[in-house]
Amino acid sequence: MTMTKIIQVKDDLSVIDEAAALLAQGGLVAFPTETVYGLGANVLDEEAVRRIFQAKGRPQDNPLIVHVCNREMLCRVVKEIPQKADALIRAFWPGPLTIILEKSNWIPVSVTAGLATVAVRMPSHPAALRLIEKSGVPIAAPSANISGTPSTTRAAHVIADLTGKVDYIIDGGMCQVGLESTVIDLTGEEPQILRPGGVSFEELQEVLGKVAYEPALQDSRQVPKSPGMKYRHYAPKAELMLVEPKQRESIPTIFAEKKTLGKKTGLLCCSDETYQADVVINCGSSAAIYAQRLFDSLRRMDEEGVDFILAELPEDEGGIVPALKNRMLKAAGGRIVNCTDIQTKHI
C-alpha cells in the first residue's frame, strides 16, 4: 500500500511543487481541474501509466486524456495542429474541452489504447496548470475515482476512493463545472462530439460551423477514441432511476412502493418538493448548478445509506443540459420512469 500525502492548496501554489517533482519521476498524483479531479501520471512513463489503470480498476482499452499547460507542450504530443484545432484552442483553452488529434511518436500507445490518435486538453484550474508546468511533462489523467463510480468533484471523494493507491492528493476545493470535458474528434471528415461536457454544442458550432454528435459506439468490440463512450460510468451503489418533468406526478407512488419493500429512498430534485423521500438533495434551479452538484449528490446518497434514488431530469435544453443528461443516463443505466425505449430519446 502506498503512503498517500494530502496537500491543501489555498493561496500559495508552490505547495504543489513537491508532488510535481515526484510525478515527473513516476509517481501518481490526484489533482483538481475545473471539471472533475484527475488521476495523473507522467505520460512518458509507461509503468506510471500502468499504475493509473491498476489504481482505478480501469479497462486497458479505455484511452487516457493527456493534459498540457502550453502550446509548446501540445506540439510535442500531436503530429500537427490543424486550422480547426487552432480555432478551438483560441476560443476555449484553457478550459473544459478535449480535442482528439493524430498523436506524435513521442506518446506511448499505452496512453492511447493502441490508437494513432490522442485526446488532449489544457485545464484552467491554477493547481492543474502549476502541476503540469512544474513536472515538465504532459500528464495522462482520467478522473480520480474507482472506475464505474461517480466522478470526484471534491478532494474528500478522492481520499475515499484512492487513499493508499496514489502518492499525493491535491485538495483544490470543489470543481467548478462538475462534469468531465467535452471531447471533440477532429481526425475525421467533419468535427464530431464524442462526449458532451463543459463546452456546449452551440458554442462549438459558433466556431466550427457544422458539428456532428455521436456519443456512443456502434460496435462494442471497438476501442473507443474517448473516455465515456463504451463502459458504464458514474453509477452510485444505490439503484437509480430518472424522472422526466412530465412524470413527476408518479414520484409519490414509486416511493410508496419502494418503502413497502423496506427501501430507504432518496430524491435529487430541481425544486423544493420532497415527495416524502427519506433523503432529499436540492440540486439547484439551473442546469449549471445541477451539473456541478450531480456527482457529489450521488456520493452523498450512498453515504446516507440510500437504497433507491429518483433523480429529476432538468427541463431546460441546450448549453450543458445534454452533458448533464448524458451523465445521468449512464449513471442510471438508461432507466427512466415510464420510458421503455430510451434509444429513441434525444439527449
GROMACS .gro file of N, CA and C in nm, residues 99-195:
model
  291
   99ILE      N    1  -0.958   1.778  -2.727
   99ILE     CA    2  -0.953   1.767  -2.873
   99ILE      C    3  -0.876   1.641  -2.911
  100ILE      N    4  -0.933   1.562  -3.000
  100ILE     CA    5  -0.865   1.441  -3.049
  100ILE      C    6  -0.797   1.472  -3.180
  101LEU      N    7  -0.664   1.447  -3.182
  101LEU     CA    8  -0.580   1.471  -3.298
  101LEU      C    9  -0.490   1.350  -3.322
  102GLU      N   10  -0.418   1.349  -3.432
  102GLU     CA   11  -0.322   1.242  -3.455
  102GLU      C   12  -0.205   1.259  -3.358
  103LYS      N   13  -0.167   1.150  -3.294
  103LYS     CA   14  -0.063   1.158  -3.192
  103LYS      C   15   0.076   1.160  -3.255
  104SER      N   16   0.170   1.216  -3.184
  104SER     CA   17   0.309   1.211  -3.226
  104SER      C   18   0.370   1.078  -3.183
  105ASN      N   19   0.484   1.043  -3.239
  105ASN     CA   20   0.552   0.919  -3.200
  105ASN      C   21   0.606   0.925  -3.058
  106TRP      N   22   0.606   1.043  -3.001
  106TRP     CA   23   0.657   1.066  -2.866
  106TRP      C   24   0.564   1.006  -2.759
  107ILE      N   25   0.436   0.991  -2.792
  107ILE     CA   26   0.336   0.944  -2.696
  107ILE      C   27   0.324   0.792  -2.702
  108PRO      N   28   0.343   0.722  -2.590
  108PRO     CA   29   0.332   0.576  -2.589
  108PRO      C   30   0.189   0.529  -2.624
  109VAL      N   31   0.180   0.414  -2.690
  109VAL     CA   32   0.048   0.361  -2.727
  109VAL      C   33  -0.030   0.315  -2.605
  110SER      N   34   0.037   0.292  -2.492
  110SER     CA   35  -0.034   0.253  -2.369
  110SER      C   36  -0.128   0.364  -2.323
  111VAL      N   37  -0.095   0.487  -2.356
  111VAL     CA   38  -0.179   0.602  -2.317
  111VAL      C   39  -0.302   0.610  -2.406
  112THR      N   40  -0.288   0.573  -2.534
  112THR     CA   41  -0.396   0.589  -2.632
  112THR      C   42  -0.468   0.458  -2.663
  113ALA      N   43  -0.444   0.355  -2.581
  113ALA     CA   44  -0.506   0.223  -2.602
  113ALA      C   45  -0.476   0.169  -2.742
  114GLY      N   46  -0.355   0.196  -2.792
  114GLY     CA   47  -0.313   0.145  -2.922
  114GLY      C   48  -0.358   0.228  -3.040
  115LEU      N   49  -0.434   0.333  -3.017
  115LEU     CA   50  -0.484   0.417  -3.127
  115LEU      C   51  -0.375   0.511  -3.178
  116ALA      N   52  -0.392   0.554  -3.303
  116ALA     CA   53  -0.299   0.651  -3.362
  116ALA      C   54  -0.339   0.794  -3.329
  117THR      N   55  -0.446   0.809  -3.251
  117THR     CA   56  -0.493   0.941  -3.211
  117THR      C   57  -0.472   0.960  -3.062
  118VAL      N   58  -0.474   1.087  -3.019
  118VAL     CA   59  -0.458   1.118  -2.878
  118VAL      C   60  -0.561   1.225  -2.839
  119ALA      N   61  -0.618   1.211  -2.721
  119ALA     CA   62  -0.710   1.310  -2.666
  119ALA      C   63  -0.630   1.404  -2.576
  120VAL      N   64  -0.639   1.534  -2.601
  120VAL     CA   65  -0.554   1.628  -2.529
  120VAL      C   66  -0.634   1.752  -2.490
  121ARG      N   67  -0.601   1.805  -2.372
  121ARG     CA   68  -0.667   1.929  -2.329
  121ARG      C   69  -0.576   2.010  -2.237
  122MET      N   70  -0.612   2.136  -2.219
  122MET     CA   71  -0.541   2.225  -2.127
  122MET      C   72  -0.641   2.270  -2.021
  123PRO      N   73  -0.630   2.220  -1.899
  123PRO     CA   74  -0.725   2.258  -1.794
  123PRO      C   75  -0.704   2.402  -1.750
  124SER      N   76  -0.808   2.460  -1.689
  124SER     CA   77  -0.797   2.600  -1.648
  124SER      C   78  -0.773   2.617  -1.498
  125HIS      N   79  -0.783   2.510  -1.421
  125HIS     CA   80  -0.761   2.522  -1.276
  125HIS      C   81  -0.615   2.559  -1.249
  126PRO      N   82  -0.588   2.662  -1.170
  126PRO     CA   83  -0.449   2.704  -1.145
  126PRO      C   84  -0.361   2.593  -1.088
  127ALA      N   85  -0.417   2.508  -1.002
  127ALA     CA   86  -0.338   2.400  -0.944
  127ALA      C   87  -0.299   2.297  -1.050
  128ALA      N   88  -0.389   2.268  -1.143
  128ALA     CA   89  -0.358   2.173  -1.250
  128ALA      C   90  -0.248   2.228  -1.341
  129LEU      N   91  -0.260   2.354  -1.378
  129LEU     CA   92  -0.159   2.415  -1.465
  129LEU      C   93  -0.022   2.419  -1.397
  130ARG      N   94  -0.021   2.451  -1.268
  130ARG     CA   95   0.106   2.455  -1.193
  130ARG      C   96   0.169   2.316  -1.188
  131LEU      N   97   0.087   2.214  -1.165
  131LEU     CA   98   0.137   2.077  -1.157
  131LEU      C   99   0.202   2.035  -1.287
  132ILE      N  100   0.137   2.064  -1.400
  132ILE     CA  101   0.191   2.026  -1.530
  132ILE      C  102   0.320   2.103  -1.557
  133GLU      N  103   0.316   2.233  -1.533
  133GLU     CA  104   0.432   2.317  -1.560
  133GLU      C  105   0.554   2.274  -1.479
  134LYS      N  106   0.535   2.251  -1.350
  134LYS     CA  107   0.648   2.218  -1.263
  134LYS      C  108   0.696   2.075  -1.282
  135SER      N  109   0.609   1.987  -1.327
  135SER     CA  110   0.655   1.850  -1.357
  135SER      C  111   0.737   1.847  -1.485
  136GLY      N  112   0.706   1.940  -1.576
  136GLY     CA  113   0.780   1.950  -1.701
  136GLY      C  114   0.740   1.849  -1.806
  137VAL      N  115   0.631   1.774  -1.780
  137VAL     CA  116   0.587   1.670  -1.874
  137VAL      C  117   0.436   1.678  -1.891
  138PRO      N  118   0.384   1.635  -2.006
  138PRO     CA  119   0.239   1.620  -2.017
  138PRO      C  120   0.191   1.515  -1.916
  139ILE      N  121   0.070   1.532  -1.868
  139ILE     CA  122   0.016   1.441  -1.767
  139ILE      C  123  -0.101   1.363  -1.825
  140ALA      N  124  -0.089   1.230  -1.822
  140ALA     CA  125  -0.201   1.144  -1.859
  140ALA      C  126  -0.293   1.133  -1.739
  141ALA      N  127  -0.421   1.163  -1.756
  141ALA     CA  128  -0.509   1.166  -1.638
  141ALA      C  129  -0.655   1.139  -1.673
  142PRO      N  130  -0.708   1.026  -1.625
  142PRO     CA  131  -0.853   1.007  -1.625
  142PRO      C  132  -0.909   1.069  -1.496
  143SER      N  133  -1.038   1.054  -1.472
  143SER     CA  134  -1.097   1.103  -1.348
  143SER      C  135  -1.043   1.023  -1.229
  144ALA      N  136  -1.030   1.089  -1.115
  144ALA     CA  137  -0.966   1.029  -0.997
  144ALA      C  138  -1.070   0.958  -0.911
  145ASN      N  139  -1.119   0.847  -0.961
  145ASN     CA  140  -1.219   0.768  -0.890
  145ASN      C  141  -1.203   0.622  -0.930
  146ILE      N  142  -1.267   0.533  -0.856
  146ILE     CA  143  -1.273   0.393  -0.896
  146ILE      C  144  -1.362   0.385  -1.020
  147SER      N  145  -1.317   0.314  -1.122
  147SER     CA  146  -1.391   0.307  -1.248
  147SER      C  147  -1.535   0.260  -1.226
  148GLY      N  148  -1.628   0.330  -1.291
  148GLY     CA  149  -1.768   0.296  -1.284
  148GLY      C  150  -1.845   0.373  -1.180
  149THR      N  151  -1.775   0.433  -1.082
  149THR     CA  152  -1.842   0.508  -0.975
  149THR      C  153  -1.855   0.655  -1.014
  150PRO      N  154  -1.935   0.734  -0.941
  150PRO     CA  155  -1.943   0.876  -0.973
  150PRO      C  156  -1.806   0.943  -0.970
  151SER      N  157  -1.782   1.031  -1.065
  151SER     CA  158  -1.656   1.103  -1.070
  151SER      C  159  -1.640   1.188  -0.944
  152THR      N  160  -1.516   1.230  -0.918
  152THR     CA  161  -1.486   1.302  -0.794
  152THR      C  162  -1.479   1.451  -0.820
  153THR      N  163  -1.557   1.528  -0.743
  153THR     CA  164  -1.558   1.673  -0.758
  153THR      C  165  -1.512   1.744  -0.631
  154ARG      N  166  -1.479   1.667  -0.529
  154ARG     CA  167  -1.420   1.718  -0.405
  154ARG      C  168  -1.303   1.627  -0.367
  155ALA      N  169  -1.205   1.684  -0.296
  155ALA     CA  170  -1.091   1.603  -0.253
  155ALA      C  171  -1.135   1.490  -0.162
  156ALA      N  172  -1.240   1.513  -0.082
  156ALA     CA  173  -1.289   1.408   0.008
  156ALA      C  174  -1.330   1.283  -0.069
  157HIS      N  175  -1.386   1.302  -0.189
  157HIS     CA  176  -1.424   1.187  -0.272
  157HIS      C  177  -1.299   1.109  -0.314
  158VAL      N  178  -1.195   1.181  -0.353
  158VAL     CA  179  -1.070   1.117  -0.397
  158VAL      C  180  -1.006   1.042  -0.281
  159ILE      N  181  -1.006   1.105  -0.165
  159ILE     CA  182  -0.949   1.041  -0.047
  159ILE      C  183  -1.021   0.909  -0.017
  160ALA      N  184  -1.153   0.910  -0.030
  160ALA     CA  185  -1.231   0.788  -0.004
  160ALA      C  186  -1.200   0.678  -0.105
  161ASP      N  187  -1.177   0.714  -0.231
  161ASP     CA  188  -1.156   0.615  -0.337
  161ASP      C  189  -1.012   0.568  -0.350
  162LEU      N  190  -0.916   0.660  -0.332
  162LEU     CA  191  -0.779   0.631  -0.378
  162LEU      C  192  -0.671   0.639  -0.271
  163THR      N  193  -0.705   0.664  -0.146
  163THR     CA  194  -0.603   0.664  -0.041
  163THR      C  195  -0.535   0.528  -0.036
  164GLY      N  196  -0.402   0.530  -0.032
  164GLY     CA  197  -0.324   0.406  -0.032
  164GLY      C  198  -0.290   0.355  -0.170
  165LYS      N  199  -0.346   0.422  -0.275
  165LYS     CA  200  -0.320   0.380  -0.412
  165LYS      C  201  -0.242   0.485  -0.490
  166VAL      N  202  -0.233   0.607  -0.436
  166VAL     CA  203  -0.164   0.717  -0.505
  166VAL      C  204  -0.067   0.782  -0.407
  167ASP      N  205   0.027   0.858  -0.462
  167ASP     CA  206   0.130   0.921  -0.378
  167ASP      C  207   0.083   1.052  -0.318
  168TYR      N  208   0.012   1.134  -0.397
  168TYR     CA  209  -0.035   1.263  -0.349
  168TYR      C  210  -0.179   1.285  -0.392
  169ILE      N  211  -0.255   1.352  -0.305
  169ILE     CA  212  -0.387   1.404  -0.340
  169ILE      C  213  -0.384   1.554  -0.312
  170ILE      N  214  -0.405   1.633  -0.416
  170ILE     CA  215  -0.403   1.779  -0.402
  170ILE      C  216  -0.547   1.827  -0.384
  171ASP      N  217  -0.575   1.890  -0.271
  171ASP     CA  218  -0.708   1.940  -0.239
  171ASP      C  219  -0.718   2.084  -0.287
  172GLY      N  220  -0.793   2.105  -0.395
  172GLY     CA  221  -0.811   2.238  -0.450
  172GLY      C  222  -0.954   2.287  -0.442
  173GLY      N  223  -1.033   2.227  -0.351
  173GLY     CA  224  -1.172   2.268  -0.336
  173GLY      C  225  -1.266   2.197  -0.433
  174MET      N  226  -1.390   2.242  -0.437
  174MET     CA  227  -1.491   2.181  -0.524
  174MET      C  228  -1.471   2.226  -0.668
  175CYS      N  229  -1.488   2.133  -0.761
  175CYS     CA  230  -1.471   2.164  -0.903
  175CYS      C  231  -1.584   2.256  -0.951
  176GLN      N  232  -1.550   2.347  -1.039
  176GLN     CA  233  -1.644   2.449  -1.083
  176GLN      C  234  -1.749   2.395  -1.179
  177VAL      N  235  -1.708   2.314  -1.277
  177VAL     CA  236  -1.803   2.263  -1.377
  177VAL      C  237  -1.876   2.140  -1.325
  178GLY      N  238  -1.802   2.043  -1.271
  178GLY     CA  239  -1.864   1.926  -1.211
  178GLY      C  240  -1.887   1.810  -1.304
  179LEU      N  241  -1.875   1.829  -1.435
  179LEU     CA  242  -1.883   1.722  -1.535
  179LEU      C  243  -1.755   1.722  -1.617
  180GLU      N  244  -1.720   1.606  -1.671
  180GLU     CA  245  -1.598   1.596  -1.750
  180GLU      C  246  -1.604   1.683  -1.875
  181SER      N  247  -1.488   1.704  -1.934
  181SER     CA  248  -1.476   1.791  -2.050
  181SER      C  249  -1.551   1.737  -2.172
  182THR      N  250  -1.591   1.828  -2.258
  182THR     CA  251  -1.640   1.791  -2.391
  182THR      C  252  -1.524   1.731  -2.469
  183VAL      N  253  -1.551   1.624  -2.543
  183VAL     CA  254  -1.448   1.564  -2.630
  183VAL      C  255  -1.493   1.576  -2.774
  184ILE      N  256  -1.408   1.638  -2.857
  184ILE     CA  257  -1.440   1.653  -2.999
  184ILE      C  258  -1.328   1.592  -3.082
  185ASP      N  259  -1.366   1.512  -3.179
  185ASP     CA  260  -1.271   1.443  -3.267
  185ASP      C  261  -1.254   1.523  -3.396
  186LEU      N  262  -1.131   1.564  -3.424
  186LEU     CA  263  -1.101   1.640  -3.546
  186LEU      C  264  -1.023   1.559  -3.649
  187THR      N  265  -1.023   1.426  -3.634
  187THR     CA  266  -0.945   1.343  -3.726
  187THR      C  267  -1.028   1.286  -3.841
  188GLY      N  268  -1.160   1.310  -3.840
  188GLY     CA  269  -1.245   1.259  -3.947
  188GLY      C  270  -1.277   1.366  -4.049
  189GLU      N  271  -1.376   1.337  -4.134
  189GLU     CA  272  -1.415   1.432  -4.238
  189GLU      C  273  -1.479   1.557  -4.181
  190GLU      N  274  -1.553   1.542  -4.071
  190GLU     CA  275  -1.613   1.657  -4.005
  190GLU      C  276  -1.596   1.644  -3.855
  191PRO      N  277  -1.591   1.755  -3.783
  191PRO     CA  278  -1.576   1.750  -3.638
  191PRO      C  279  -1.691   1.672  -3.575
  192GLN      N  280  -1.658   1.589  -3.477
  192GLN     CA  281  -1.760   1.504  -3.416
  192GLN      C  282  -1.745   1.505  -3.265
  193ILE      N  283  -1.852   1.539  -3.195
  193ILE     CA  284  -1.851   1.534  -3.049
  193ILE      C  285  -1.868   1.390  -3.005
  194LEU      N  286  -1.771   1.340  -2.930
  194LEU     CA  287  -1.777   1.204  -2.879
  194LEU      C  288  -1.829   1.199  -2.736
  195ARG      N  289  -1.813   1.308  -2.663
  195ARG     CA  290  -1.867   1.317  -2.528
  195ARG      C  291  -1.907   1.461  -2.501
   0.00000   0.00000   0.00000
